[in-house]
Short mmCIF file of N, CA and C in Angstrom, two decimals:
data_model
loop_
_atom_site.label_atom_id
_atom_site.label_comp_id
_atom_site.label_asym_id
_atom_site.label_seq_id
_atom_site.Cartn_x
_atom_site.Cartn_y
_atom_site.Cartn_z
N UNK Q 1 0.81 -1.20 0.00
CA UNK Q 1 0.00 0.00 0.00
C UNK Q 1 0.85 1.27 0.00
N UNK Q 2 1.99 1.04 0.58
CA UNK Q 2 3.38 2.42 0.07
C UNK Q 2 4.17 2.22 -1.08
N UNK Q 3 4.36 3.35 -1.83
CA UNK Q 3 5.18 2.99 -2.78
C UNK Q 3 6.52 4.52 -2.44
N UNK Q 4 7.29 3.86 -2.21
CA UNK Q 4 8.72 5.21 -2.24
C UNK Q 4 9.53 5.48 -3.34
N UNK Q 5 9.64 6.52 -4.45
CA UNK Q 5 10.48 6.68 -5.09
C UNK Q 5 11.26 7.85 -4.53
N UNK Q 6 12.93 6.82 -4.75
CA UNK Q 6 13.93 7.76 -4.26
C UNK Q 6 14.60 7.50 -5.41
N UNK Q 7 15.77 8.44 -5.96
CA UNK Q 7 16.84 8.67 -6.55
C UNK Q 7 18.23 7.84 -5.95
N UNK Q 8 18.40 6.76 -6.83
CA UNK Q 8 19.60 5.72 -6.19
C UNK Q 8 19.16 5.16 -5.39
N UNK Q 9 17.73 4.44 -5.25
CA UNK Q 9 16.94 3.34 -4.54
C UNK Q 9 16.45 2.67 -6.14
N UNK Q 10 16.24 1.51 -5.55
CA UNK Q 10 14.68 0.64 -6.80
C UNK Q 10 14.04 1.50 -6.17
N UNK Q 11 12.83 1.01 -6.95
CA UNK Q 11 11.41 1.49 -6.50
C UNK Q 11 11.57 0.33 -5.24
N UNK Q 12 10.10 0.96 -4.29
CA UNK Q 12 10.26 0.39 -3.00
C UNK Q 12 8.71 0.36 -3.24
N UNK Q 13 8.10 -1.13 -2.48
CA UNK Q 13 6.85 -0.92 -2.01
C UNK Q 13 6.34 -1.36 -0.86
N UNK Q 14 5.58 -1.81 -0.44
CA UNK Q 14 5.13 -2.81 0.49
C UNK Q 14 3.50 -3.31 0.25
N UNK Q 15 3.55 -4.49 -0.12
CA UNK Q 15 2.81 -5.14 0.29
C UNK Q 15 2.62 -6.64 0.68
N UNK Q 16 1.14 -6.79 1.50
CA UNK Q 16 1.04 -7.52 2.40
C UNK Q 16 1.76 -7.27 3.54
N UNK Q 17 2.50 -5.89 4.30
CA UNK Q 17 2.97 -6.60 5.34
C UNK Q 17 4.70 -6.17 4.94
N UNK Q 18 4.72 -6.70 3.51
CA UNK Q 18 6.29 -6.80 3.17
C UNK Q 18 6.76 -5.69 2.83
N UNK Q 19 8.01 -5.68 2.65
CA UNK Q 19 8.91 -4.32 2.19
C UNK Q 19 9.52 -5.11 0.85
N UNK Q 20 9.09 -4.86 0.09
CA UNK Q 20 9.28 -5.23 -1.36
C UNK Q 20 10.57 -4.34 -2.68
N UNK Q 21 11.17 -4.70 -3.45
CA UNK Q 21 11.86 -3.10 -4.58
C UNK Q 21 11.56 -4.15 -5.69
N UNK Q 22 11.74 -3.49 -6.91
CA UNK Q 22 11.43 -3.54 -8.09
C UNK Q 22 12.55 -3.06 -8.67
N UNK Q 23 13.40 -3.95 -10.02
CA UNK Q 23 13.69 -2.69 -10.95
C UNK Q 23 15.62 -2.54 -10.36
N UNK Q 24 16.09 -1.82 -11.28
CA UNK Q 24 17.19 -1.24 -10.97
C UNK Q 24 16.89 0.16 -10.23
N UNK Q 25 18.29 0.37 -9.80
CA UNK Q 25 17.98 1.85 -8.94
C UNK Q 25 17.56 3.19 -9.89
N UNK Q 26 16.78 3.70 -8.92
CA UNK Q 26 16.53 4.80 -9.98
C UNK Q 26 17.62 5.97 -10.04
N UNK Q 27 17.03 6.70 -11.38
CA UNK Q 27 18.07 7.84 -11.85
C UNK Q 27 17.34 8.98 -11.45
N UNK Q 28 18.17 10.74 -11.25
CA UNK Q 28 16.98 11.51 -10.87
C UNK Q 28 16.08 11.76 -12.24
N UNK Q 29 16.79 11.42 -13.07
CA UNK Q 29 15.68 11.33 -14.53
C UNK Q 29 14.67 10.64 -14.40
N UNK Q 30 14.67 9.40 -13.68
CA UNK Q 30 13.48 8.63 -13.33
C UNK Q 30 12.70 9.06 -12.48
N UNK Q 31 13.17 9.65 -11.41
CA UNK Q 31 11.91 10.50 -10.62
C UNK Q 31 11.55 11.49 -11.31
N UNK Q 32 12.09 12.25 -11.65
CA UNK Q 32 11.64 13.76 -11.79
C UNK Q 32 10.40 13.34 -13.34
N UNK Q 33 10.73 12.15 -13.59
CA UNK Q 33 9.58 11.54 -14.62
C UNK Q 33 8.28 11.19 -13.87
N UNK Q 34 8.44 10.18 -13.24
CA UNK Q 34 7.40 9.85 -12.32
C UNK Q 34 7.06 10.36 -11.26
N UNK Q 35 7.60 11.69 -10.73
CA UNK Q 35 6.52 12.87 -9.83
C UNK Q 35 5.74 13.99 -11.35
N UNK Q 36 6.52 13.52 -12.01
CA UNK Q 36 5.43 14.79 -13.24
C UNK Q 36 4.58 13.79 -13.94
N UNK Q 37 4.61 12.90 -14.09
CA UNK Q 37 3.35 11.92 -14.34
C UNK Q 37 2.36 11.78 -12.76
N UNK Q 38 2.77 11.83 -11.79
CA UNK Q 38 1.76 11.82 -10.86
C UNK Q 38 1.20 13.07 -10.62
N UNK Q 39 1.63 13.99 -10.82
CA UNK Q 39 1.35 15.47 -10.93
C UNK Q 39 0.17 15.69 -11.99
N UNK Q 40 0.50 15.47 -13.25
CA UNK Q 40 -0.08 14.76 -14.44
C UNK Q 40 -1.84 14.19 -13.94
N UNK Q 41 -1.53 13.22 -12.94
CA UNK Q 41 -2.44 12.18 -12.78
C UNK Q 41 -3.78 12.94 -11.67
N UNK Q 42 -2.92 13.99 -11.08
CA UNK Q 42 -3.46 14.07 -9.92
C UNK Q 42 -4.67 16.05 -10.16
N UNK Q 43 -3.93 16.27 -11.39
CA UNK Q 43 -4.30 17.17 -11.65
C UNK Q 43 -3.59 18.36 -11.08
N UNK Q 44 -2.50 18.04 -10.78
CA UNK Q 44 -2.28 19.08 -9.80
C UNK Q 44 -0.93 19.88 -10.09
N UNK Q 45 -0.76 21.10 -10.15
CA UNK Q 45 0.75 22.10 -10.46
C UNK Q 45 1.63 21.67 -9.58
N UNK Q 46 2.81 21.46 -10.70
CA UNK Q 46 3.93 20.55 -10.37
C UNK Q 46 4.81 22.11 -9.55
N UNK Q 47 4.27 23.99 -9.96
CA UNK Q 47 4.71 24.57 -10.01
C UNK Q 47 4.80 24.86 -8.12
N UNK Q 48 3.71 24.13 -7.76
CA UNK Q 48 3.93 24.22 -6.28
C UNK Q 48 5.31 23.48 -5.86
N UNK Q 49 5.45 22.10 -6.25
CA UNK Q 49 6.66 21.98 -5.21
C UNK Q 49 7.62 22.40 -6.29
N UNK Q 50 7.93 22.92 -6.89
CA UNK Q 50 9.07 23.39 -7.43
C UNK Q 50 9.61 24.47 -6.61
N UNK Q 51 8.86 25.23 -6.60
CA UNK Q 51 8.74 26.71 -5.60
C UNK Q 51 8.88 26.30 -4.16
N UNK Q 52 8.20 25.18 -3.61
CA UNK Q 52 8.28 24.83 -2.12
C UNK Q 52 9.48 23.55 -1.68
N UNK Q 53 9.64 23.06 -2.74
CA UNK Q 53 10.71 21.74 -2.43
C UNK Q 53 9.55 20.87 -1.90
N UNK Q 54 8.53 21.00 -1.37
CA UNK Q 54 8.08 19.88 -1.08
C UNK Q 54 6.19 19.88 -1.35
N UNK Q 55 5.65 19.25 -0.95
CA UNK Q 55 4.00 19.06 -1.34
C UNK Q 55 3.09 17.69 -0.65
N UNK Q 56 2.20 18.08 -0.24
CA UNK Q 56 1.40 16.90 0.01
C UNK Q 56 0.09 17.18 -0.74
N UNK Q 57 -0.66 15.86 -0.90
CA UNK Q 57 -1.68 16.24 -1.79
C UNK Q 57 -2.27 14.76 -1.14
N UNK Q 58 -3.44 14.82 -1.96
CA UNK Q 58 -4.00 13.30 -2.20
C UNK Q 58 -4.77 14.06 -3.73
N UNK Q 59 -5.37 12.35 -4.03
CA UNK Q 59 -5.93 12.36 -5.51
C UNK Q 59 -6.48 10.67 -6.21
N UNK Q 60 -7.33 10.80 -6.51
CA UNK Q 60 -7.74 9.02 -7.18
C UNK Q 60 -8.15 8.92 -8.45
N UNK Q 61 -7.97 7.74 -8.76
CA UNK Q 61 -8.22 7.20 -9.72
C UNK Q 61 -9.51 6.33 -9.61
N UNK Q 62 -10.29 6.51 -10.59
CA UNK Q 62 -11.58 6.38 -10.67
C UNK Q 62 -11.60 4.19 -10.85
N UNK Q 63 -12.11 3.67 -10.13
CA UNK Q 63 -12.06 2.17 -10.00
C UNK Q 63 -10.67 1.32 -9.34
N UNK Q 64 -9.84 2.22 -8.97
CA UNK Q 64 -8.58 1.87 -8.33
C UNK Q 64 -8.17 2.18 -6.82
N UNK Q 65 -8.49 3.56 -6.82
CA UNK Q 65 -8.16 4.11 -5.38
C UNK Q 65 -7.82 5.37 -5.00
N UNK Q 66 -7.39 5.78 -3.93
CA UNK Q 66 -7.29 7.00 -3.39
C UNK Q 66 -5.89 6.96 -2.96
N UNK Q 67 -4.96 8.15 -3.49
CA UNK Q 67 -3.28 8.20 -2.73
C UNK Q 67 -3.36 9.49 -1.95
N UNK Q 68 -2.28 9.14 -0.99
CA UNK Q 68 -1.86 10.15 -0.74
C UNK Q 68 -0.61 10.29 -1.10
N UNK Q 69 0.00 11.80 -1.39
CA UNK Q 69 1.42 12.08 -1.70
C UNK Q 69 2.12 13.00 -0.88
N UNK Q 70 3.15 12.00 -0.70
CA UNK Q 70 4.21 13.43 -0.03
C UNK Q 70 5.42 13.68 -1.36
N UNK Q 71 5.45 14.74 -1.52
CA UNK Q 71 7.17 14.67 -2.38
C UNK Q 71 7.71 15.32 -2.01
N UNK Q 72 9.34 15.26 -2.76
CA UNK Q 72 9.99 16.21 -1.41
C UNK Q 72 11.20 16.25 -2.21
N UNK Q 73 12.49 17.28 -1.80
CA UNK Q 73 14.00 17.25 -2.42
C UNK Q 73 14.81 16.77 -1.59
N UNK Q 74 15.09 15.03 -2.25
CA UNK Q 74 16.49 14.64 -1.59
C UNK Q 74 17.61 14.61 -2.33
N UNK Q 75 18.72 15.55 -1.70
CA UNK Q 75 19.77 14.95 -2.08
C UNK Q 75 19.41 16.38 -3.46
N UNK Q 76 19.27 16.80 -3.64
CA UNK Q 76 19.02 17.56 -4.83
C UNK Q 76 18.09 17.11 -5.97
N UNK Q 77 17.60 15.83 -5.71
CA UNK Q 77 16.42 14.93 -6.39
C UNK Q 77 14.96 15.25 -6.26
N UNK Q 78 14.01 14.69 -7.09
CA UNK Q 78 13.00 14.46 -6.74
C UNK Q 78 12.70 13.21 -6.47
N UNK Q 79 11.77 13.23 -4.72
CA UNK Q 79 11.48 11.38 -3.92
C UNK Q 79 9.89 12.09 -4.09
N UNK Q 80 9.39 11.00 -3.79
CA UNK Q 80 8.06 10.73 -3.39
C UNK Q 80 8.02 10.02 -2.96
N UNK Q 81 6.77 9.47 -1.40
CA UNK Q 81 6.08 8.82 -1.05
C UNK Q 81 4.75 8.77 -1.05
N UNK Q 82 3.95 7.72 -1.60
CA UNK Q 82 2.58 7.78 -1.86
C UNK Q 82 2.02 6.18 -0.88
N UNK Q 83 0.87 6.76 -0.56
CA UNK Q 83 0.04 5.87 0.35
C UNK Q 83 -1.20 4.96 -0.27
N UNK Q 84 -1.20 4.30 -0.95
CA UNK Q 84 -2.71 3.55 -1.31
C UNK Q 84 -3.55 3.43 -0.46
N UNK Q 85 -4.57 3.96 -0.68
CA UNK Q 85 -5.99 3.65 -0.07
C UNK Q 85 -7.34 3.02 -0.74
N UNK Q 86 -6.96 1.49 -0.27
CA UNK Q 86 -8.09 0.75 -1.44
C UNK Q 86 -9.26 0.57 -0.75
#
């Protein structure tokens, strides 16, 4: 139900219980892709955390679920953590 993207992590998730990764480590090209596709998704100006370094939001997808998001600047990167709510 968490999914963490960090810069020089896999993707990270957990479920059931588990702490799960996926994937090779990511690049900050790979985040800064997949917080502007969730940005994208969520409807929401990417121009806020640019300006703030960081953002929380929530947002759903219609037959899937409800997230919440934190994103944030690590390391000079873009991370996110998002919460599933099924």
């Amino acid at each position: 139900s968490d999914i963490f993207i960090v810069a020089g992590k896999a993707l990270c998730f957990t479920q059931n219980g588990q702490f799960n990764t996926h994937g090779q480590p990511l690049l900050p090209s790979d985040t800064e892709q997949m917080l502007k596709e969730i940005y994208g998704l969520a409807n929401r100006d990417i121009r806020i955390f640019l300006a703030d370094r960081d953002d929380d939001f929530s947002f759903s997808i219609a037959g899937v679920g409800r997230f919440r998001v934190n994103s944030y600047m690590q390391r000079g990167s873009m991370a996110a953590g998002l919460r599933g709510i099924f």
